[in-house]
Structures are given as structure tokens and as C-alpha cells.
CSV table of C-alpha atoms and ligand atoms in Angstrom, one decimal:
chain,number,residue,atom,x,y,z
Z,6,UNK,CA,36.4,62.0,-108.3
Z,7,UNK,CA,33.2,63.6,-109.5
Z,8,UNK,CA,30.6,64.7,-107.0
Z,9,UNK,CA,27.0,63.7,-107.3
Z,10,UNK,CA,25.9,67.2,-106.1
Z,11,UNK,CA,27.7,70.4,-105.1
Z,12,UNK,CA,26.1,73.2,-103.2
Z,13,UNK,CA,28.0,76.4,-103.9
Z,14,UNK,CA,28.5,80.0,-102.8
Z,15,UNK,CA,27.2,79.6,-99.3
Z,16,UNK,CA,27.7,82.9,-97.5
Z,17,UNK,CA,29.2,80.9,-94.6
Z,18,UNK,CA,29.7,77.3,-93.7
Z,19,UNK,CA,30.4,76.1,-90.2
Z,20,UNK,CA,33.0,73.3,-90.3
Z,21,UNK,CA,33.8,71.9,-86.8
Z,22,UNK,CA,37.2,70.5,-85.9
Z,23,UNK,CA,37.2,66.8,-84.9
Z,24,UNK,CA,40.4,66.0,-83.0
Z,25,UNK,CA,39.1,62.5,-82.2
Z,26,UNK,CA,37.5,63.5,-78.9
Z,27,UNK,CA,34.8,66.0,-77.9
Z,28,UNK,CA,35.9,69.6,-77.9
Z,29,UNK,CA,36.7,70.8,-74.4
Z,30,UNK,CA,37.0,74.2,-72.8
Z,31,UNK,CA,38.7,76.6,-75.2
Z,32,UNK,CA,38.6,74.2,-78.0
Z,33,UNK,CA,34.9,74.8,-78.1
Z,34,UNK,CA,35.4,78.3,-79.4
Z,35,UNK,CA,37.4,77.2,-82.4
Z,36,UNK,CA,36.1,76.0,-85.8
Z,37,UNK,CA,36.7,76.7,-89.5
Z,38,UNK,CA,34.2,79.2,-90.8
Z,39,UNK,CA,34.3,79.1,-94.6
Z,40,UNK,CA,33.2,82.2,-96.6
Z,41,UNK,CA,31.8,81.8,-100.1
Z,42,UNK,CA,31.9,78.1,-99.6
Z,43,UNK,CA,31.0,74.9,-101.4
Z,44,UNK,CA,30.1,71.4,-100.1
Z,45,UNK,CA,30.3,68.4,-102.4
Z,46,UNK,CA,28.6,65.1,-101.8
Z,47,UNK,CA,29.3,61.7,-103.3
Z,48,UNK,CA,27.4,58.5,-102.5
Z,49,UNK,CA,25.7,60.1,-99.5
Z,50,UNK,CA,29.0,61.1,-98.0
Z,51,UNK,CA,30.9,64.4,-97.8
Z,52,UNK,CA,33.5,64.5,-100.6
Z,53,UNK,CA,35.0,68.0,-100.2
Z,54,UNK,CA,34.4,71.4,-98.8
Z,55,UNK,CA,36.2,74.6,-99.6
Z,56,UNK,CA,36.0,78.3,-100.4
Z,57,UNK,CA,35.5,80.1,-103.7
Z,58,UNK,CA,35.5,78.4,-107.1
Z,59,UNK,CA,34.7,74.7,-107.1
Z,60,UNK,CA,37.8,72.7,-108.3
Z,61,UNK,CA,37.1,71.5,-111.9
Z,62,UNK,CA,38.0,67.9,-111.0
Z,63,UNK,CA,34.9,67.6,-108.8
Z,64,UNK,CA,32.5,68.5,-111.6
Z,65,UNK,CA,31.5,65.7,-114.0
Z,66,UNK,CA,28.8,65.5,-116.6
Z,67,UNK,CA,26.3,64.2,-114.1
Z,68,UNK,CA,27.1,66.5,-111.2
Z,69,UNK,CA,24.3,68.7,-110.0
Z,70,UNK,CA,25.6,72.2,-109.1
Z,71,UNK,CA,23.2,74.3,-107.0
Z,72,UNK,CA,23.9,77.9,-106.0
Z,73,UNK,CA,23.2,78.6,-102.4
Z,74,UNK,CA,24.3,82.2,-102.1
Z,75,UNK,CA,22.3,84.0,-99.4
Z,76,UNK,CA,22.4,80.8,-97.2
Z,77,UNK,CA,24.6,79.3,-94.5
Z,78,UNK,CA,25.2,75.6,-93.9
Z,79,UNK,CA,26.3,73.5,-91.0
Z,80,UNK,CA,26.6,69.7,-90.3
Z,81,UNK,CA,23.1,68.2,-89.7
Z,82,UNK,CA,22.2,69.3,-86.2
Z,83,UNK,CA,22.1,66.6,-83.4
Z,84,UNK,CA,19.6,66.7,-80.6
Z,85,UNK,CA,21.4,64.5,-78.0
Z,86,UNK,CA,18.8,64.4,-75.2
Z,87,UNK,CA,15.0,63.8,-75.8
Z,88,UNK,CA,12.1,61.9,-74.2
Z,89,UNK,CA,10.3,61.5,-77.5
Z,90,UNK,CA,8.0,58.6,-77.2
Z,91,UNK,CA,5.1,59.3,-74.9
Z,92,UNK,CA,1.3,59.1,-74.7
Z,93,UNK,CA,-0.9,62.1,-73.9
Z,94,UNK,CA,0.3,65.5,-73.0
Z,95,UNK,CA,0.3,67.7,-69.9
Z,96,UNK,CA,-1.3,71.0,-70.7
Z,97,UNK,CA,-3.7,70.3,-67.9
Z,98,UNK,CA,-0.8,71.0,-65.5
Z,99,UNK,CA,0.2,74.3,-67.2
Z,100,UNK,CA,-2.0,76.5,-65.0
Z,101,UNK,CA,-0.7,74.8,-61.9
Z,102,UNK,CA,2.8,75.6,-63.0
Z,103,UNK,CA,1.9,79.2,-63.8
Z,104,UNK,CA,0.3,79.5,-60.4
Z,105,UNK,CA,3.6,78.6,-58.8
Z,106,UNK,CA,3.4,74.9,-58.2
Z,107,UNK,CA,6.8,73.3,-58.7
Z,108,UNK,CA,7.7,70.4,-61.0
Z,109,UNK,CA,8.4,68.1,-58.0
Z,110,UNK,CA,5.2,69.2,-56.2
Z,111,UNK,CA,3.2,68.3,-59.3
Z,112,UNK,CA,4.9,64.9,-59.5
Z,113,UNK,CA,4.3,64.3,-55.7
Z,114,UNK,CA,0.6,64.7,-56.2
Z,115,UNK,CA,0.6,62.0,-58.9
Z,116,UNK,CA,0.9,64.3,-61.9
Z,117,UNK,CA,4.0,65.0,-64.0
Z,118,UNK,CA,5.9,62.0,-65.2
Z,119,UNK,CA,3.3,59.7,-63.4
Z,120,UNK,CA,0.5,61.2,-65.6
Z,121,UNK,CA,2.5,60.5,-68.7
Z,122,UNK,CA,3.3,57.0,-67.5
Z,123,UNK,CA,-0.4,56.2,-67.4
Z,124,UNK,CA,-1.1,57.7,-70.8
Z,125,UNK,CA,1.9,55.8,-72.3
Z,126,UNK,CA,0.9,52.5,-70.8
Z,127,UNK,CA,-2.5,53.0,-72.3
Z,128,UNK,CA,-1.2,53.8,-75.8
Z,129,UNK,CA,-0.8,51.1,-78.5
Z,130,UNK,CA,2.3,50.8,-80.6
Z,131,UNK,CA,0.7,52.4,-83.6
Z,132,UNK,CA,-0.6,55.4,-81.5
Z,133,UNK,CA,2.9,55.9,-80.1
Z,134,UNK,CA,4.5,55.5,-83.5
Z,135,UNK,CA,2.3,58.0,-85.2
Z,136,UNK,CA,2.7,60.6,-82.5
Z,137,UNK,CA,6.5,60.2,-82.3
Z,138,UNK,CA,6.8,60.3,-86.1
Z,139,UNK,CA,5.2,63.7,-86.1
Z,140,UNK,CA,7.6,64.9,-83.4
Z,141,UNK,CA,10.6,63.6,-85.3
Z,142,UNK,CA,9.4,65.3,-88.4
Z,143,UNK,CA,9.0,68.5,-86.6
Z,144,UNK,CA,12.6,68.2,-85.3
Z,145,UNK,CA,13.8,67.5,-88.8
Z,146,UNK,CA,12.0,70.5,-90.2
Z,147,UNK,CA,13.9,72.5,-87.6
Z,148,UNK,CA,17.2,71.2,-88.9
Z,149,UNK,CA,17.9,68.0,-86.9
Z,150,UNK,CA,19.3,64.9,-88.5
Z,151,UNK,CA,20.3,62.7,-85.5
Z,152,UNK,CA,18.3,62.3,-82.3
Z,153,UNK,CA,18.8,60.5,-79.0
Z,154,UNK,CA,15.5,59.1,-77.7
Z,155,UNK,CA,14.8,57.8,-74.2
Z,156,UNK,CA,12.3,55.3,-72.9
Z,157,UNK,CA,11.1,55.9,-69.4
Z,158,UNK,CA,7.3,56.3,-69.4
Z,159,UNK,CA,6.5,52.7,-68.9
Z,160,UNK,CA,8.6,51.4,-66.0
Z,161,UNK,CA,7.1,48.0,-66.7
Z,162,UNK,CA,8.9,45.9,-69.3
Z,163,UNK,CA,6.0,45.8,-71.7
Z,164,UNK,CA,5.7,49.5,-72.1
Z,165,UNK,CA,9.4,50.3,-72.0
Z,166,UNK,CA,9.9,47.7,-74.7
Z,167,UNK,CA,7.1,49.2,-76.8
Z,168,UNK,CA,8.7,52.7,-76.5
Z,169,UNK,CA,12.1,51.4,-77.6
Z,170,UNK,CA,10.5,49.4,-80.5
Z,171,UNK,CA,8.9,52.7,-81.7
Z,172,UNK,CA,12.4,54.2,-81.7
Z,173,UNK,CA,13.8,51.3,-83.7
Z,174,UNK,CA,11.0,51.5,-86.3
Z,175,UNK,CA,11.4,55.2,-86.7
Z,176,UNK,CA,15.1,54.7,-87.2
Z,177,UNK,CA,14.3,52.3,-90.0
Z,178,UNK,CA,11.5,54.3,-91.6
Z,179,UNK,CA,12.4,58.0,-91.3
Z,180,UNK,CA,15.5,59.7,-92.7
Z,181,UNK,CA,16.9,60.6,-89.3
Z,182,UNK,CA,19.3,58.6,-87.2
Z,183,UNK,CA,17.8,57.7,-83.8
Z,184,UNK,CA,19.9,56.6,-80.9
Z,185,UNK,CA,18.0,54.7,-78.2
Z,186,UNK,CA,18.4,55.0,-74.4
Z,187,UNK,CA,16.8,52.8,-71.8
Z,188,UNK,CA,15.5,55.0,-69.0
Z,189,UNK,CA,13.1,52.9,-67.0
Z,190,UNK,CA,14.6,54.5,-63.9
Z,191,UNK,CA,12.7,57.8,-64.5
Z,192,UNK,CA,10.1,57.9,-61.7
Z,193,UNK,CA,8.9,56.2,-58.5
Z,194,UNK,CA,5.2,55.3,-58.5
Z,195,UNK,CA,3.6,55.9,-55.1
Z,196,UNK,CA,3.2,52.1,-54.4
Z,197,UNK,CA,7.0,51.8,-54.5
Z,198,UNK,CA,7.8,54.7,-52.1
Z,199,UNK,CA,10.3,53.3,-49.6
Z,200,UNK,CA,11.0,50.3,-51.9
Z,201,UNK,CA,13.1,52.2,-54.5
Z,202,UNK,CA,15.9,49.6,-54.2
Z,203,UNK,CA,13.5,46.9,-55.3
Z,204,UNK,CA,12.7,49.0,-58.3
Z,205,UNK,CA,16.3,49.3,-59.2
Z,206,UNK,CA,16.7,45.5,-58.9
Z,207,UNK,CA,13.7,45.1,-61.2
Z,208,UNK,CA,15.2,47.5,-63.7
Z,209,UNK,CA,18.6,45.8,-63.5
Z,210,UNK,CA,16.9,42.5,-64.2
Z,211,UNK,CA,15.5,44.0,-67.5
Z,212,UNK,CA,19.0,45.0,-68.8
Z,213,UNK,CA,20.0,41.6,-70.3
Z,214,UNK,CA,16.8,41.6,-72.4
Z,215,UNK,CA,17.4,45.2,-73.6
Z,216,UNK,CA,20.9,44.0,-74.6
Z,217,UNK,CA,19.8,40.8,-76.2
Z,218,UNK,CA,17.1,42.4,-78.2
Z,219,UNK,CA,19.4,45.4,-79.2
Z,220,UNK,CA,16.8,47.8,-78.0
Z,221,UNK,CA,19.1,50.5,-76.6
Z,222,UNK,CA,22.8,51.6,-76.5
Z,223,UNK,CA,22.6,53.8,-73.5
Z,224,UNK,CA,21.2,53.5,-70.0
Z,225,UNK,CA,20.0,56.6,-68.2
Z,226,UNK,CA,18.6,57.4,-64.7
Z,227,UNK,CA,16.9,60.3,-63.1
Z,228,UNK,CA,19.0,61.1,-60.0
Z,229,UNK,CA,17.0,63.6,-58.1
Z,230,UNK,CA,15.3,64.3,-54.8
Z,231,UNK,CA,12.2,62.2,-54.5
Z,232,UNK,CA,13.3,60.0,-57.4
Z,233,UNK,CA,16.6,57.9,-57.3
Z,234,UNK,CA,19.5,58.6,-54.9
Z,235,UNK,CA,23.1,58.9,-56.0
Z,236,UNK,CA,23.8,55.4,-54.6
Z,237,UNK,CA,20.8,53.8,-56.4
Z,238,UNK,CA,21.8,55.5,-59.6
Z,239,UNK,CA,25.4,54.3,-59.3
Z,240,UNK,CA,24.3,50.8,-58.7
Z,241,UNK,CA,22.2,50.8,-61.9
Z,242,UNK,CA,24.8,52.5,-64.1
Z,243,UNK,CA,27.5,50.1,-62.9
Z,244,UNK,CA,25.3,47.1,-63.7
Z,245,UNK,CA,24.6,48.6,-67.1
Z,246,UNK,CA,28.3,49.1,-67.7
Z,247,UNK,CA,29.0,45.5,-66.8
Z,248,UNK,CA,26.7,44.5,-69.6
Z,249,UNK,CA,28.4,46.8,-72.1
Z,250,UNK,CA,26.0,49.7,-72.2
Z,251,UNK,CA,27.1,53.3,-72.4
Z,252,UNK,CA,25.7,55.4,-69.6
Z,253,UNK,CA,24.2,58.8,-68.9
Z,254,UNK,CA,22.6,60.4,-65.9
Z,255,UNK,CA,20.1,63.2,-65.2
Z,256,UNK,CA,22.0,65.0,-62.5
Z,257,UNK,CA,21.7,68.1,-60.4
Z,258,UNK,CA,18.6,69.3,-62.3
Z,259,UNK,CA,16.5,70.6,-59.5
Z,260,UNK,CA,18.6,69.8,-56.4
Z,261,UNK,CA,22.2,68.8,-56.0
Z,262,UNK,CA,22.3,65.3,-54.7
Z,263,UNK,CA,25.5,63.9,-56.1
Z,264,UNK,CA,24.5,62.7,-59.6
Z,265,UNK,CA,27.4,64.5,-61.3
Z,266,UNK,CA,29.9,62.9,-59.0
Z,267,UNK,CA,28.4,59.5,-59.9
Z,268,UNK,CA,28.8,60.4,-63.6
Z,269,UNK,CA,32.5,60.9,-63.0
Z,270,UNK,CA,32.9,57.8,-60.9
Z,271,UNK,CA,31.2,55.4,-63.3
Z,272,UNK,CA,32.8,57.1,-66.4
Z,273,UNK,CA,29.4,58.0,-67.9
Z,274,UNK,CA,29.4,59.4,-71.4
Z,275,UNK,CA,27.4,62.4,-70.3
Z,276,UNK,CA,25.6,64.0,-67.4
Z,277,UNK,CA,22.4,65.9,-68.2
Z,278,UNK,CA,21.0,69.2,-67.0
Z,279,UNK,CA,23.5,70.3,-64.3
Z,280,UNK,CA,21.7,73.4,-63.3
Z,281,UNK,CA,22.6,72.9,-59.6
Z,282,UNK,CA,26.0,71.3,-60.1
Z,283,UNK,CA,28.8,72.2,-57.6
Z,284,UNK,CA,32.2,73.5,-58.5
Z,285,UNK,CA,33.8,70.4,-57.1
Z,286,UNK,CA,31.7,68.1,-59.2
Z,287,UNK,CA,32.4,70.2,-62.4
Z,288,UNK,CA,36.1,69.4,-61.8
Z,289,UNK,CA,35.4,65.7,-61.3
Z,290,UNK,CA,33.5,65.6,-64.5
Z,291,UNK,CA,36.2,67.5,-66.4
Z,292,UNK,CA,38.8,65.1,-65.2
Z,293,UNK,CA,36.8,62.0,-66.0
Z,294,UNK,CA,35.9,63.4,-69.5
Z,295,UNK,CA,32.1,63.4,-68.9
Z,296,UNK,CA,30.3,65.5,-71.4
Z,297,UNK,CA,27.8,68.0,-69.9
Z,298,UNK,CA,24.5,67.9,-71.9
Z,299,UNK,CA,22.9,71.3,-71.1
Z,300,UNK,CA,19.1,71.9,-71.6
Z,301,UNK,CA,18.4,75.6,-71.3
Z,302,UNK,CA,14.8,75.1,-72.7
Z,303,UNK,CA,14.0,73.2,-69.5
Z,304,UNK,CA,15.2,75.9,-67.2
Z,305,UNK,CA,13.2,78.4,-69.3
Z,306,UNK,CA,10.1,76.2,-69.3
Z,307,UNK,CA,10.3,75.4,-65.5
Z,308,UNK,CA,10.5,79.2,-65.0
Z,309,UNK,CA,13.7,78.8,-63.0
Z,310,UNK,CA,16.4,81.5,-62.6
Z,311,UNK,CA,19.4,79.3,-62.4
Z,312,UNK,CA,20.7,78.1,-65.7
Z,313,UNK,CA,23.5,75.5,-65.9
Z,314,UNK,CA,26.9,77.2,-65.3
Z,315,UNK,CA,28.2,76.6,-68.8
Z,316,UNK,CA,31.0,79.2,-68.5
Z,317,UNK,CA,32.4,77.5,-65.3
Z,318,UNK,CA,32.3,74.2,-67.1
Z,319,UNK,CA,34.2,75.5,-70.1
Z,320,UNK,CA,36.7,77.2,-67.8
Z,321,UNK,CA,37.2,73.9,-66.1
Z,322,UNK,CA,37.9,72.2,-69.5
Z,323,UNK,CA,34.6,70.3,-69.8
Z,324,UNK,CA,33.0,69.4,-73.1
Z,325,UNK,CA,29.4,70.5,-73.3
Z,326,UNK,CA,26.4,70.2,-75.7
Z,327,UNK,CA,23.1,72.0,-76.0
Z,328,UNK,CA,20.0,70.0,-76.5
Z,329,UNK,CA,16.2,70.3,-76.2
Z,330,UNK,CA,15.1,67.8,-73.6
Z,331,UNK,CA,12.0,67.6,-75.7
Z,332,UNK,CA,9.4,65.9,-73.4
Z,333,UNK,CA,5.8,66.5,-72.4
Z,334,UNK,CA,6.5,68.0,-69.0
Z,335,UNK,CA,9.6,69.9,-68.1
Z,336,UNK,CA,10.2,71.1,-71.7
Z,337,UNK,CA,7.5,70.6,-74.3
Z,338,UNK,CA,9.6,71.9,-77.1
Z,339,UNK,CA,11.0,70.3,-80.3
Z,340,UNK,CA,12.9,73.2,-81.8
Z,341,UNK,CA,16.7,72.8,-81.3
Z,342,UNK,CA,17.3,76.3,-82.8
Z,343,UNK,CA,15.4,77.8,-79.8
Z,344,UNK,CA,17.6,75.8,-77.3
Z,345,UNK,CA,20.7,77.1,-79.2
Z,346,UNK,CA,19.4,80.7,-79.0
Z,347,UNK,CA,18.9,80.2,-75.2
Z,348,UNK,CA,22.4,78.7,-75.1
Z,349,UNK,CA,23.8,82.1,-76.2
Z,350,UNK,CA,21.4,84.3,-74.2
Z,351,UNK,CA,21.3,82.4,-70.9
Z,352,UNK,CA,24.2,80.0,-70.9
Z,353,UNK,CA,26.3,82.8,-72.2
Z,354,UNK,CA,27.9,80.6,-74.8
Z,355,UNK,CA,29.4,82.2,-78.0
Z,356,UNK,CA,27.8,81.3,-81.4
Z,357,UNK,CA,30.9,79.1,-82.2
Z,358,UNK,CA,30.5,77.3,-78.9
Z,359,UNK,CA,26.8,76.7,-79.5
Z,360,UNK,CA,27.4,75.4,-83.1
Z,361,UNK,CA,30.1,73.0,-81.9
Z,362,UNK,CA,27.8,71.9,-79.0
Z,363,UNK,CA,25.0,70.8,-81.4
Z,364,UNK,CA,27.3,69.2,-84.0
Z,365,UNK,CA,30.6,67.6,-83.2
Z,366,UNK,CA,30.1,67.5,-79.4
Z,367,UNK,CA,26.6,66.2,-79.7
Z,368,UNK,CA,27.9,63.5,-82.1
Z,369,UNK,CA,30.3,62.4,-79.4
Z,370,UNK,CA,27.6,62.5,-76.8
Z,371,UNK,CA,25.6,59.9,-78.8
Z,372,UNK,CA,28.7,58.0,-79.9
Z,373,UNK,CA,28.3,58.7,-83.6
Z,374,UNK,CA,31.3,61.0,-84.2
Z,375,UNK,CA,32.9,58.6,-86.6
Z,376,UNK,CA,30.0,59.2,-89.1
Z,377,UNK,CA,28.4,62.5,-88.3
Z,378,UNK,CA,28.9,65.9,-86.5
Z,379,UNK,CA,31.4,67.5,-88.9
Z,380,UNK,CA,32.0,68.0,-92.6
Z,381,UNK,CA,35.1,65.9,-92.8
Z,382,UNK,CA,35.5,63.8,-96.0
Z,383,UNK,CA,33.8,60.4,-95.7
Z,384,UNK,CA,31.3,61.4,-93.0
Z,385,UNK,CA,27.6,61.2,-93.8
Z,386,UNK,CA,26.5,64.1,-96.0
Z,387,UNK,CA,24.1,65.4,-93.3
Z,388,UNK,CA,23.6,69.1,-93.8
Z,389,UNK,CA,21.4,71.8,-92.4
Z,390,UNK,CA,20.9,74.8,-94.6
Z,391,UNK,CA,19.5,78.1,-93.3
Z,392,UNK,CA,18.3,81.1,-95.3
Z,393,UNK,CA,20.1,83.7,-93.2
Z,394,UNK,CA,23.0,86.0,-94.2
Z,395,UNK,CA,25.5,84.6,-91.6
Z,396,UNK,CA,26.0,82.2,-88.7
Z,397,UNK,CA,25.5,84.9,-86.0
Z,398,UNK,CA,22.1,85.9,-87.5
Z,399,UNK,CA,20.6,82.5,-87.0
Z,400,UNK,CA,21.2,82.7,-83.2
Z,401,UNK,CA,20.5,86.4,-82.8
Z,402,UNK,CA,17.1,86.4,-84.5
Z,403,UNK,CA,15.3,84.0,-82.2
Z,404,UNK,CA,12.0,82.2,-82.3
Z,405,UNK,CA,11.5,81.5,-86.0
Z,406,UNK,CA,12.6,78.6,-88.0
Z,407,UNK,CA,15.6,79.6,-90.3
Z,408,UNK,CA,15.9,76.2,-91.9
Z,409,UNK,CA,15.4,76.1,-95.7
Z,410,UNK,CA,16.8,72.6,-96.5
Z,411,UNK,CA,18.0,69.5,-94.7
Z,412,UNK,CA,20.1,66.8,-96.4
Z,413,UNK,CA,20.4,63.4,-94.9
Z,414,UNK,CA,23.1,61.2,-96.4
Z,415,UNK,CA,23.2,63.4,-99.4
Z,416,UNK,CA,19.4,63.3,-100.0
Z,417,UNK,CA,17.1,66.3,-99.7
Z,418,UNK,CA,14.7,65.4,-96.9
Z,419,UNK,CA,13.3,68.8,-95.9
Z,420,UNK,CA,12.5,71.7,-98.2
Z,421,UNK,CA,10.6,74.9,-97.5
Z,422,UNK,CA,9.8,73.7,-94.0
Z,423,UNK,CA,8.2,70.5,-95.1
Z,424,UNK,CA,9.3,66.9,-95.3
Z,425,UNK,CA,10.1,65.8,-98.8
Z,426,UNK,CA,8.2,62.8,-100.0
Z,427,UNK,CA,10.7,59.9,-99.7
Z,428,UNK,CA,9.7,58.7,-103.1
Z,429,UNK,CA,10.7,62.0,-104.6
Z,430,UNK,CA,13.8,62.6,-102.4
Z,431,UNK,CA,17.1,62.6,-104.3
P,1,LIG,O1,14.8,65.7,-68.4
P,1,LIG,N1,14.0,65.1,-65.4
P,1,LIG,C1,13.5,64.0,-65.8
P,1,LIG,N2,13.1,63.8,-67.0
P,1,LIG,C2,12.7,64.9,-67.9
P,1,LIG,C3,11.3,65.3,-67.7
P,1,LIG,C4,10.4,64.3,-68.1
P,1,LIG,C5,8.9,64.7,-67.9
P,1,LIG,O2,8.6,65.7,-67.2
P,1,LIG,O3,8.1,64.1,-68.5
P,1,LIG,C6,13.7,66.0,-67.9
P,1,LIG,O4,13.5,67.1,-67.5
P,2,LIG,FE1,15.6,64.6,-69.7
């Protein structure tokens, strides 16, 4: 079969294994690294990959062959944990943070997520859409082709729904795959202090509408001191499971209050953050097959010393990912490459582990591994191309954008750090 397009002579191509489950423990340090490699697309899907000369039977009269020597390629990057859709921003809290006020203290005085809640409620659909589109484009320019996006800055149905509808419209209009998560259980407004169970009841009552209107695939909850307890989080996630949602949980981010154990008990797809996770809970998650979504940009931005214990998780046989947490508060950052670099420097992951974390494992974390996350024949031709000499360079040289091209389903969508006009994309 002839390819539509073949990119040839990559210095290196990162080709993850896909054994049918997320890569766990030592599996995360394995991958095929192809030297002098080609990648062939057909009808928006991967047709073939290999090293050296392109087999003659892939090249027809219409095939476009492009030399990519001096570049590397990897499957389109997947950012599997973001809070993308929000009103306003929080730079007015930056000095407080720099002066030593903690994230939970800022929240307690009515700032933090509560301040974004107000700004989001006051934003129209179009305002949220335009702002989020800019953010998605920034992520794509940095190499991302699939993004998980949470609601959670509305709490009331009207605003939560608006946030999820923005995600749906972006999924339809932009060349990125967006995966929607319903996270109304993100904050407790002061008027509900002491009545958190009532809030959980209200959120559970919204679930059938989220389902009926196909607004989200996942349900998430912020299990944290001063937010939701482990018992409340469990109640919500079990109700979500009963309705057929996949589940996630923000666990052990600032204090360890049992969220990771809840993830294991309810069979959540993933547990997020895990900076303060206990050894016992790591083992519970490993046994239950919960993926650990690690967000080193958040630890960095919260100016904390304790990064998630990635090595312990890998030693225990867990599967982990690395993701941005892109949000207006704890991590105002949309560059997955920077989170990957922090993954090496502060989570002490190897480059191969980090690349697996943001490709095949992130694909499992958003339940898209059948179509993205690796370069196996038949998966979507989503590809991130960087102008660097080798895979290690892209992680070692931090803080700049190495991406030169992004392909989504075989189409060039980013070139020279700019979105390609969809009318011109081919
Ligand atoms: O993952 N921890 C809860 N949610 C986000 C922060 C959201 C915000 O501060 O706006 C997080 O860190
Ligand atoms: Fe988060």
C-alpha cells in the first residue's frame, strides 16, 4: 500500500511499546528507539515505521517524501491532567505566595479556586471559548495533540455545563482531541462549610445529566484537607461508577488524607498529584492498577520541596504519567515539555520513562490507547517533531520550545511554532 506522506531520516524516533495495558514499573524504561528512521502515514493513520531506506512498496506516484534529518519524532504528546476552562487569572495572588502564604491559606481567605469560581461564573460561553482556545493552541504549539480537560470552576450546574460545552466545542473545532472530566467537587464555598455532604449530594444529583448530555467521560474530586474527605470522595466516585463514568481523584497533593487508598478501593483509572502518598497506599494502587498522574510543575510552582516519589512508585510496579496540571492557580503553565524536563530533574525519571509517561501511559490514562499514544500501524498519525539532535537533548536543554512540527491525524497542524491555518493544512 502506498503512503500519502513519509517523513524520512529522523535522527531518532521514540516508538513506545503497547502491551495492551499501561507500562508499569520496569516496563516504563523500555521502548524502541529507531535511528535514521522513517514514519509513513496513510489516510490519517500510521502505516509503517522503520529504519534506514524506505521500502519501495510504500512509495507511489502521489506519495510526498520529506527529509527530516536533524530532527526527532515521537507520538503526539498527551497532557492527561488540566484545568483548562476558567475565567480570569490569579496573578494578584502571586506576591502573597512569594511572601510565604500557602495555597490552602489563600483558599481559606476566599482566594485561590474560589476567586476563579467567581470569574468563571461571570464569563460568557464565548469568553471562555476564546480564552481556552488560546490555551489549547499554546499547548499544541508545544507538541500536544490530546488533552484531558476538567470542569470545576462553577460548582453550580449552569457554569459546570458551560465549561464542559466549551470543551466539546473545542474538540469539534480544533485539531486536538479533548477528553472531558466533570469535576464540580473541586472546592467548598464558605457558605457550605460544615455542609460538605450536602454538596456531594448536589453533585451526585448532577451526574445523570452529565451522562445524558454526554458532557464528560470522567468524574474527578479534590480529596484534600479543607476540601473533600476520603469518605465523601469515595461516595461521589462510587456513584459516578454506578452510572458508567470512569473516575480519577486528586489525592495526597498537600496533605495525606487517604485519597490514594480511595483510588485503589473504587478502581479509579488514575490518582493525581501524590506528592504526600504513603508507601502503603503506593502498594494498594500498584495492586489495583491505578495510574499515578504526576504533576511536577505544580510542586515547582507551589514552591514545595517534596516531589511525588516516582521512583518508589516504579519500584512498586505502578504505571505513571507526567502532565502539566495547567490551571490558573497551583500551576499556571501550559508547556508539557517543561513538566517532562522537571520529570527528569525532580522526579528522577529516565528520559525513556518520561517519554513513555507522556505517550502510551497518558493515552491509557485518558482511555484513548486504542487510537493514540504509540506509532503502531492503524493508530492515528499524531506526531510531534522536534528540531533537536536526539531524544535526550530535548529533556536536557530545558525551558525552550523544541517543537518544529505537529501532525494530527496525518495533517500538519503546527509549523515553526505557529498553528497552521486549517484551510491550508494538508
Ligand atoms: O490540581 N488541586 C486542585 N486543583 C488544581 C488547582 C486548581 C486551582 O488552583 O485553580 C490542582 O492543583
Ligand atoms: Fe489538578
